[in-house]
Short mmCIF file of C-alpha atoms in Angstrom, two decimals:
data_model
loop_
_atom_site.label_atom_id
_atom_site.label_comp_id
_atom_site.label_asym_id
_atom_site.label_seq_id
_atom_site.Cartn_x
_atom_site.Cartn_y
_atom_site.Cartn_z
CA MET A 23 0.00 0.00 0.00
CA GLY A 24 1.35 3.40 -0.91
CA LEU A 25 1.09 6.56 1.10
CA GLY A 26 -1.64 7.93 -1.20
CA VAL A 27 -3.84 4.88 -0.66
CA CYS A 28 -3.42 5.20 3.11
CA ILE A 29 -4.47 8.85 3.04
CA ILE A 30 -7.49 7.99 0.87
CA LEU A 31 -8.50 5.24 3.33
CA ILE A 32 -8.30 7.71 6.21
CA ALA A 33 -10.37 10.30 4.31
CA VAL A 34 -13.06 7.82 3.20
CA GLY A 35 -13.22 6.37 6.70
CA ALA A 36 -13.67 9.83 8.23
CA ILE A 37 -16.44 10.63 5.76
CA LEU A 38 -18.25 7.39 6.55
CA ALA A 39 -17.78 7.75 10.31
CA PHE A 40 -18.56 11.43 10.77
CA ALA A 41 -20.33 12.89 7.73
CA ALA A 42 -22.53 10.18 6.22
CA ASP A 43 -26.06 9.76 7.51
CA TRP A 44 -26.94 6.80 5.33
CA GLN A 45 -28.64 3.78 6.83
CA ILE A 46 -27.89 0.39 5.31
CA GLU A 47 -29.57 -2.62 6.85
CA GLY A 48 -27.05 -4.95 8.44
CA VAL A 49 -24.08 -2.57 8.02
CA ASP A 50 -22.87 -0.10 10.63
CA LEU A 51 -21.22 2.64 8.54
CA ASP A 52 -19.71 4.30 11.61
CA LEU A 53 -17.83 1.11 12.43
CA VAL A 54 -16.77 0.63 8.80
CA GLY A 55 -15.44 4.20 8.78
CA LEU A 56 -13.48 3.67 11.97
CA ILE A 57 -12.01 0.44 10.61
CA LEU A 58 -10.94 2.18 7.39
CA MET A 59 -9.33 5.00 9.35
CA ALA A 60 -7.46 2.51 11.56
CA VAL A 61 -6.19 0.58 8.52
CA GLY A 62 -5.07 3.83 6.92
CA ILE A 63 -3.21 4.95 10.04
CA VAL A 64 -1.50 1.57 10.45
CA GLY A 65 -0.58 1.56 6.75
CA THR A 66 0.90 5.06 7.04
CA ALA A 67 2.97 4.02 10.05
CA VAL A 68 4.27 0.90 8.29
CA TYR A 69 5.02 2.82 5.09
CA THR A 70 6.97 5.54 6.90
CA SER A 71 8.97 3.01 8.93
CA ILE A 72 9.94 1.14 5.75
CA LEU A 73 10.77 4.42 4.01
CA ARG A 74 12.95 5.52 6.92
CA ARG A 75 14.85 2.22 6.81
CA ARG A 76 15.39 2.53 3.05
CA ARG A 77 16.83 6.04 3.13
CA VAL A 78 19.96 5.33 5.14
CA VAL A 79 22.74 7.28 3.47
CA VAL A 80 26.28 5.93 3.66
CA PRO A 81 28.90 8.63 3.13
CA PRO A 82 31.32 7.92 0.30
CA VAL A 83 34.80 6.77 1.22
CA ALA A 84 37.54 9.11 0.01
CA PRO A 85 40.23 7.35 -2.04
CA THR A 86 43.65 7.00 -0.43
CA VAL A 87 46.28 9.08 -2.20
CA THR A 88 49.89 8.01 -1.78
CA GLU A 89 53.07 9.92 -2.60
CA ASP A 90 53.65 7.74 -5.68
CA ASP A 91 50.21 8.69 -7.05
CA ARG A 92 50.97 12.39 -6.63
CA ARG A 93 54.28 12.14 -8.46
CA GLY A 94 52.89 9.90 -11.17
CA LEU A 95 55.37 7.07 -10.43
CA ARG A 96 53.33 3.96 -10.77
#
């Protein structure tokens, strides 16, 4: 799941939980909205933890220059 999908899940869940006044027999839309928001929040947390692990930057190692390299005496 990408970050965009997680944000969409949170938005749709909030709309269902707080703004929709629909009544569907056998379905509690408030609970469905809360579940979607929870899945979106967990997905965002997992995505950011994986992204943080991926972006570890290793500084480049400077090459060792010897006196022979400076004089051109190989």
